[in-house]
Short mmCIF file of N, CA and C and ligand atoms in Angstrom, two decimals:
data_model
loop_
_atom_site.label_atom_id
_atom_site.label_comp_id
_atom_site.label_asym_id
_atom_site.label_seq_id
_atom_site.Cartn_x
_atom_site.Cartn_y
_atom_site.Cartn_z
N UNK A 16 67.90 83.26 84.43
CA UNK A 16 66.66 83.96 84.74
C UNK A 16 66.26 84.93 83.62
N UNK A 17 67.19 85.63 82.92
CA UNK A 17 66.74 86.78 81.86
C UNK A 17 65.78 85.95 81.08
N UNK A 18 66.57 84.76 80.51
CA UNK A 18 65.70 83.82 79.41
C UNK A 18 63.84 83.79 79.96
N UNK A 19 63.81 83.98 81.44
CA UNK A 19 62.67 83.19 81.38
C UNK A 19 61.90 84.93 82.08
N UNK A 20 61.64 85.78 81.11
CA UNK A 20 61.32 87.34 81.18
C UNK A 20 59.70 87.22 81.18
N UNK A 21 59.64 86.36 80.32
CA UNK A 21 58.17 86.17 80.42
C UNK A 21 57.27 85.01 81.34
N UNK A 22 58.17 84.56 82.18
CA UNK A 22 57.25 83.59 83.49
C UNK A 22 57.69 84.69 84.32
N UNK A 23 55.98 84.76 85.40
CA UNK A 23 56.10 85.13 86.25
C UNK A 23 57.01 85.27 87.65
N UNK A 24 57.90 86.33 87.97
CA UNK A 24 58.89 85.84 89.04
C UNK A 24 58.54 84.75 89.63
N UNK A 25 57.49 84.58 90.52
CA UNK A 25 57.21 83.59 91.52
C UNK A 25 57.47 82.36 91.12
N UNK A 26 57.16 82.11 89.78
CA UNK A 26 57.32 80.77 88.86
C UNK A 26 58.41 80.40 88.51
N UNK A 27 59.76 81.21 88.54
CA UNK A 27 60.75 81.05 87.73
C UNK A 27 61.77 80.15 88.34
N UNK A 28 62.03 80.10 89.69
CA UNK A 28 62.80 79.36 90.68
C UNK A 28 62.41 77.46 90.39
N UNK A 29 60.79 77.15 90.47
CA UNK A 29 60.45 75.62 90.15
C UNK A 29 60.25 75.75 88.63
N UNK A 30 60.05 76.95 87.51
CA UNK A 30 60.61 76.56 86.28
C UNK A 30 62.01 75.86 86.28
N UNK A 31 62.79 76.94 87.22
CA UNK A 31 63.57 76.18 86.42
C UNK A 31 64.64 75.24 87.41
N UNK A 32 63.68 74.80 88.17
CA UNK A 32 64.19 73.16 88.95
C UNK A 32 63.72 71.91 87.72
N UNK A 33 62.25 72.57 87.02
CA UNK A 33 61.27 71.36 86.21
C UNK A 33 62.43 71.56 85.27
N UNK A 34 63.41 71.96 84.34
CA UNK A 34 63.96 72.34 83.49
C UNK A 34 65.51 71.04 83.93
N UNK A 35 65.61 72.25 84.99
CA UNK A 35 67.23 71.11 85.43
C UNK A 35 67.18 69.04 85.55
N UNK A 36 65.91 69.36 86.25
CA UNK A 36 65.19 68.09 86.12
C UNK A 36 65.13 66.94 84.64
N UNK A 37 64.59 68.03 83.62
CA UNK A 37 64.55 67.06 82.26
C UNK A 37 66.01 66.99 81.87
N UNK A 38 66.96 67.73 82.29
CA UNK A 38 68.15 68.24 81.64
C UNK A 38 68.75 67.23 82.02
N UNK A 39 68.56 66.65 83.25
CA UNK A 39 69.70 65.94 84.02
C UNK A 39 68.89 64.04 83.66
N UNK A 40 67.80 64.23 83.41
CA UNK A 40 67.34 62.91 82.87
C UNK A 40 67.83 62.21 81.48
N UNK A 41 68.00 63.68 80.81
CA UNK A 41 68.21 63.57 79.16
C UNK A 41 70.00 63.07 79.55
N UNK A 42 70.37 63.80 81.02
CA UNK A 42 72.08 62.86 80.80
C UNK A 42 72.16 61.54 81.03
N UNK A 43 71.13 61.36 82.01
CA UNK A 43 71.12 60.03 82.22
C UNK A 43 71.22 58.92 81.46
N UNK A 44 70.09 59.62 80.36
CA UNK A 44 69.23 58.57 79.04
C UNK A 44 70.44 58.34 78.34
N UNK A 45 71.55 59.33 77.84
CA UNK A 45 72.57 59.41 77.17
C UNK A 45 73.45 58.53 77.78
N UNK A 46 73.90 58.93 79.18
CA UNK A 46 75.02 58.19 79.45
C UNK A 46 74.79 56.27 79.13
N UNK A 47 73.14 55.89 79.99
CA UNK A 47 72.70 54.66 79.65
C UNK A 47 73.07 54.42 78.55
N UNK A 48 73.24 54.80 77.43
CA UNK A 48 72.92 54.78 75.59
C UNK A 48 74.54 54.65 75.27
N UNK A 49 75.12 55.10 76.01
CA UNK A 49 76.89 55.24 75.73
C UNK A 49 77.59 54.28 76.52
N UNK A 50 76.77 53.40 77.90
CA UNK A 50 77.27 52.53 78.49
C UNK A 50 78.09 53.33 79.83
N UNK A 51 77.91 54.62 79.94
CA UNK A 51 78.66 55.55 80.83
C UNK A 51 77.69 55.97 82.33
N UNK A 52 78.18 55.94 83.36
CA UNK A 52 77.44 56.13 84.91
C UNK A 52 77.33 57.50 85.13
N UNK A 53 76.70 57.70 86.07
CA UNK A 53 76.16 59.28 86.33
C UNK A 53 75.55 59.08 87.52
N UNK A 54 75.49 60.22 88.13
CA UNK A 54 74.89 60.57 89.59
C UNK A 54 74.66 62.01 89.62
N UNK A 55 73.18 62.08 89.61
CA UNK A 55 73.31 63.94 90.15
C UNK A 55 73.32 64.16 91.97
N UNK A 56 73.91 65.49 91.63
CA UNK A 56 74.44 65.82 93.04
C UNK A 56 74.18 67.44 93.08
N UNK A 57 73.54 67.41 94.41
CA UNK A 57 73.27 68.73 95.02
C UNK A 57 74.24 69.44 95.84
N UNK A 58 75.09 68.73 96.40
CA UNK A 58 75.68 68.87 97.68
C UNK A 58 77.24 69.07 97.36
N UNK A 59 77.25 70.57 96.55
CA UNK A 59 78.07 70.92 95.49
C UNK A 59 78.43 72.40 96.09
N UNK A 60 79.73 72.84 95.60
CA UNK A 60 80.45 74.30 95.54
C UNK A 60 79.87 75.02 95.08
N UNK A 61 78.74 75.73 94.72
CA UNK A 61 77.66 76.37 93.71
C UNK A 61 79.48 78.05 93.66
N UNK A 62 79.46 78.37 94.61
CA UNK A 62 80.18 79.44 93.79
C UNK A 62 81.75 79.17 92.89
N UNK A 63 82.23 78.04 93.53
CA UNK A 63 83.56 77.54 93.04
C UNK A 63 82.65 76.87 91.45
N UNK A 64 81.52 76.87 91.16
CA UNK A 64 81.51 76.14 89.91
C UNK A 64 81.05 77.47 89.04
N UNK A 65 80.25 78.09 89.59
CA UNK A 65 79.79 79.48 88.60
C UNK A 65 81.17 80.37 88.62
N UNK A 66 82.21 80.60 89.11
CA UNK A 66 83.33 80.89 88.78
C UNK A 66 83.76 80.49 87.94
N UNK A 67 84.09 78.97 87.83
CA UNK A 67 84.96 78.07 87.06
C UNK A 67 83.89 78.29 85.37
N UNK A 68 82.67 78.68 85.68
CA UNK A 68 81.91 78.69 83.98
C UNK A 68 82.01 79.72 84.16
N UNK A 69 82.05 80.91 84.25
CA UNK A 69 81.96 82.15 84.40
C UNK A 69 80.60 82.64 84.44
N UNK A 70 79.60 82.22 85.28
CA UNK A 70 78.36 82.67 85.03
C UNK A 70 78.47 83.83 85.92
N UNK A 71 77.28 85.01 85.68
CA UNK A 71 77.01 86.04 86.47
C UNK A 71 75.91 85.98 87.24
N UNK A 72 75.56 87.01 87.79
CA UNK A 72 74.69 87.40 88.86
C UNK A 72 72.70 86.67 88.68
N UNK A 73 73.07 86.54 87.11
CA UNK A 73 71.43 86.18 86.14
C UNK A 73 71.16 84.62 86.18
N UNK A 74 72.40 84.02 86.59
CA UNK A 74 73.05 82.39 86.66
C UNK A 74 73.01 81.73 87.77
N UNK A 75 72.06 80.38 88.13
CA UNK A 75 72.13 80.24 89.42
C UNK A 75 72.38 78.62 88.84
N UNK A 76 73.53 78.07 89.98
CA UNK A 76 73.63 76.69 89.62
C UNK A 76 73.19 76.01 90.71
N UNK A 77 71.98 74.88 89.68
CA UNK A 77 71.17 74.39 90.58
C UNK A 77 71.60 72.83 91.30
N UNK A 78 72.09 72.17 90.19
CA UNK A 78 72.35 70.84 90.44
C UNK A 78 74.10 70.58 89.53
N UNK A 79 74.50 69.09 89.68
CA UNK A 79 75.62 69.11 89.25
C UNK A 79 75.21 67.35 88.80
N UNK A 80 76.50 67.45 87.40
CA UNK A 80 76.23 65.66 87.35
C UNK A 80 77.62 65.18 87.22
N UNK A 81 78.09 63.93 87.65
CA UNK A 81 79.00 63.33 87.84
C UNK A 81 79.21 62.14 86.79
N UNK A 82 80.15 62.12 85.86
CA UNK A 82 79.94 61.22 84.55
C UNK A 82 81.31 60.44 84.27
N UNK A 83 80.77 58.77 84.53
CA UNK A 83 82.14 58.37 84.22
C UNK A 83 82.01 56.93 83.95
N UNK A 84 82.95 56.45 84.28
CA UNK A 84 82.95 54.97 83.37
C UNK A 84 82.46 53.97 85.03
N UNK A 85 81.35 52.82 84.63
CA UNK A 85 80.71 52.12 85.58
C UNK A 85 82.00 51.09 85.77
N UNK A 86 81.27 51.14 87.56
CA UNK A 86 82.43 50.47 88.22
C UNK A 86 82.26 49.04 87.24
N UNK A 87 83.55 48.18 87.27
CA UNK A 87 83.62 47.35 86.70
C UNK A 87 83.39 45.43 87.88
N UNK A 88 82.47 44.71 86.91
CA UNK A 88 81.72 43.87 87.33
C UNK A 88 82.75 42.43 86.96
N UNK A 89 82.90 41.53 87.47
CA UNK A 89 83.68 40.09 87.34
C UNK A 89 82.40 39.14 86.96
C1 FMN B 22 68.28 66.08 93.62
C2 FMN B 22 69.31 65.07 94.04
C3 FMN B 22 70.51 65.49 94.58
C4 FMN B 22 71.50 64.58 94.98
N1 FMN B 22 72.67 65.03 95.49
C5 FMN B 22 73.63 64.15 95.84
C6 FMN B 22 74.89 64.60 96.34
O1 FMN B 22 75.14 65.80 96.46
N2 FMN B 22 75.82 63.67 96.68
C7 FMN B 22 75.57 62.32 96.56
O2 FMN B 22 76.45 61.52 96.89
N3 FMN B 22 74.38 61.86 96.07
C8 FMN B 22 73.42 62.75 95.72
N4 FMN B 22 72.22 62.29 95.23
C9 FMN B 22 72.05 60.84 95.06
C10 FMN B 22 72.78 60.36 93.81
O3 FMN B 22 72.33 61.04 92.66
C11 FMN B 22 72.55 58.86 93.57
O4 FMN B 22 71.19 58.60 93.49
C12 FMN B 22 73.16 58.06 94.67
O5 FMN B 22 74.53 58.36 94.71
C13 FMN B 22 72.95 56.54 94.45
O6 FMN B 22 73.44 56.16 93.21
P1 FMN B 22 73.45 54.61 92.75
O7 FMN B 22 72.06 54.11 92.94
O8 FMN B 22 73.85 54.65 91.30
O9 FMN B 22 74.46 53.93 93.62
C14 FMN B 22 71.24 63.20 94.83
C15 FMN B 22 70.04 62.75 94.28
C16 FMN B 22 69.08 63.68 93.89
C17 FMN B 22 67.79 63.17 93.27
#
C-alpha cells in the first residue's frame, strides 16, 4: 500500500487486485513458455504466508500460485 501513496485510498484495494491479476498472468505466460503448470489460488493461509515472507502491517497477500511440473500424459 505505501507504494501506491498517490492512488486514492478508495482505489487502492482493486489497484491492486488489477496488479495481482497481470502478475499472476505474466506466471502463467512463463510457466506455458518453460513447459511448467500453475494454478492460482485464493483459498490460502494469508497470515502463515506473510509470516513465512516477512511482510508487515503495509503488506496484504492477495492471491497465491502453485508451480510445478504437468501431470504426465501416455
Ligand atoms: C481468483 C481465483 C482463485 C482461485 N483459488 C483457488 C483455490 O484456492 N483453490 C483451488 O483449488 N482452485 C482455485 N482456483 C481455480 C484454479 O486456479 C484452477 O483454475 C483450477 O484448479 C482448475 O485448473 P485446471 O483447469 O488447470 O485443472 C482459483 C481461480 C481463480 C481465478
Amino acid at each position: 500500500h505505501a507504494r501506491m501513496a498517490l492512488v486514492p485510498v478508495a482505489q487502492r484495494e482493486s489497484f491492486a487486485s488489477v496488479a495481482a491479476g497481470a502478475i499472476s498472468q505474466n506466471v502463467y505466460l512463463f510457466a506455458a513458455s518453460a513447459g511448467l503448470a500453475t494454478v492460482i489460488r485464493a483459498w490460502i493461509d494469508r497470515d502463515a504466508i506473510a509470516q513465512a515472507l516477512g511482510l508487515g502491517h503495509d503488506h496484504q497477500v492477495l492471491l497465491s500460485q502453485t508451480i510445478g511440473y504437468p501431470k504426465m500424459t501416455e
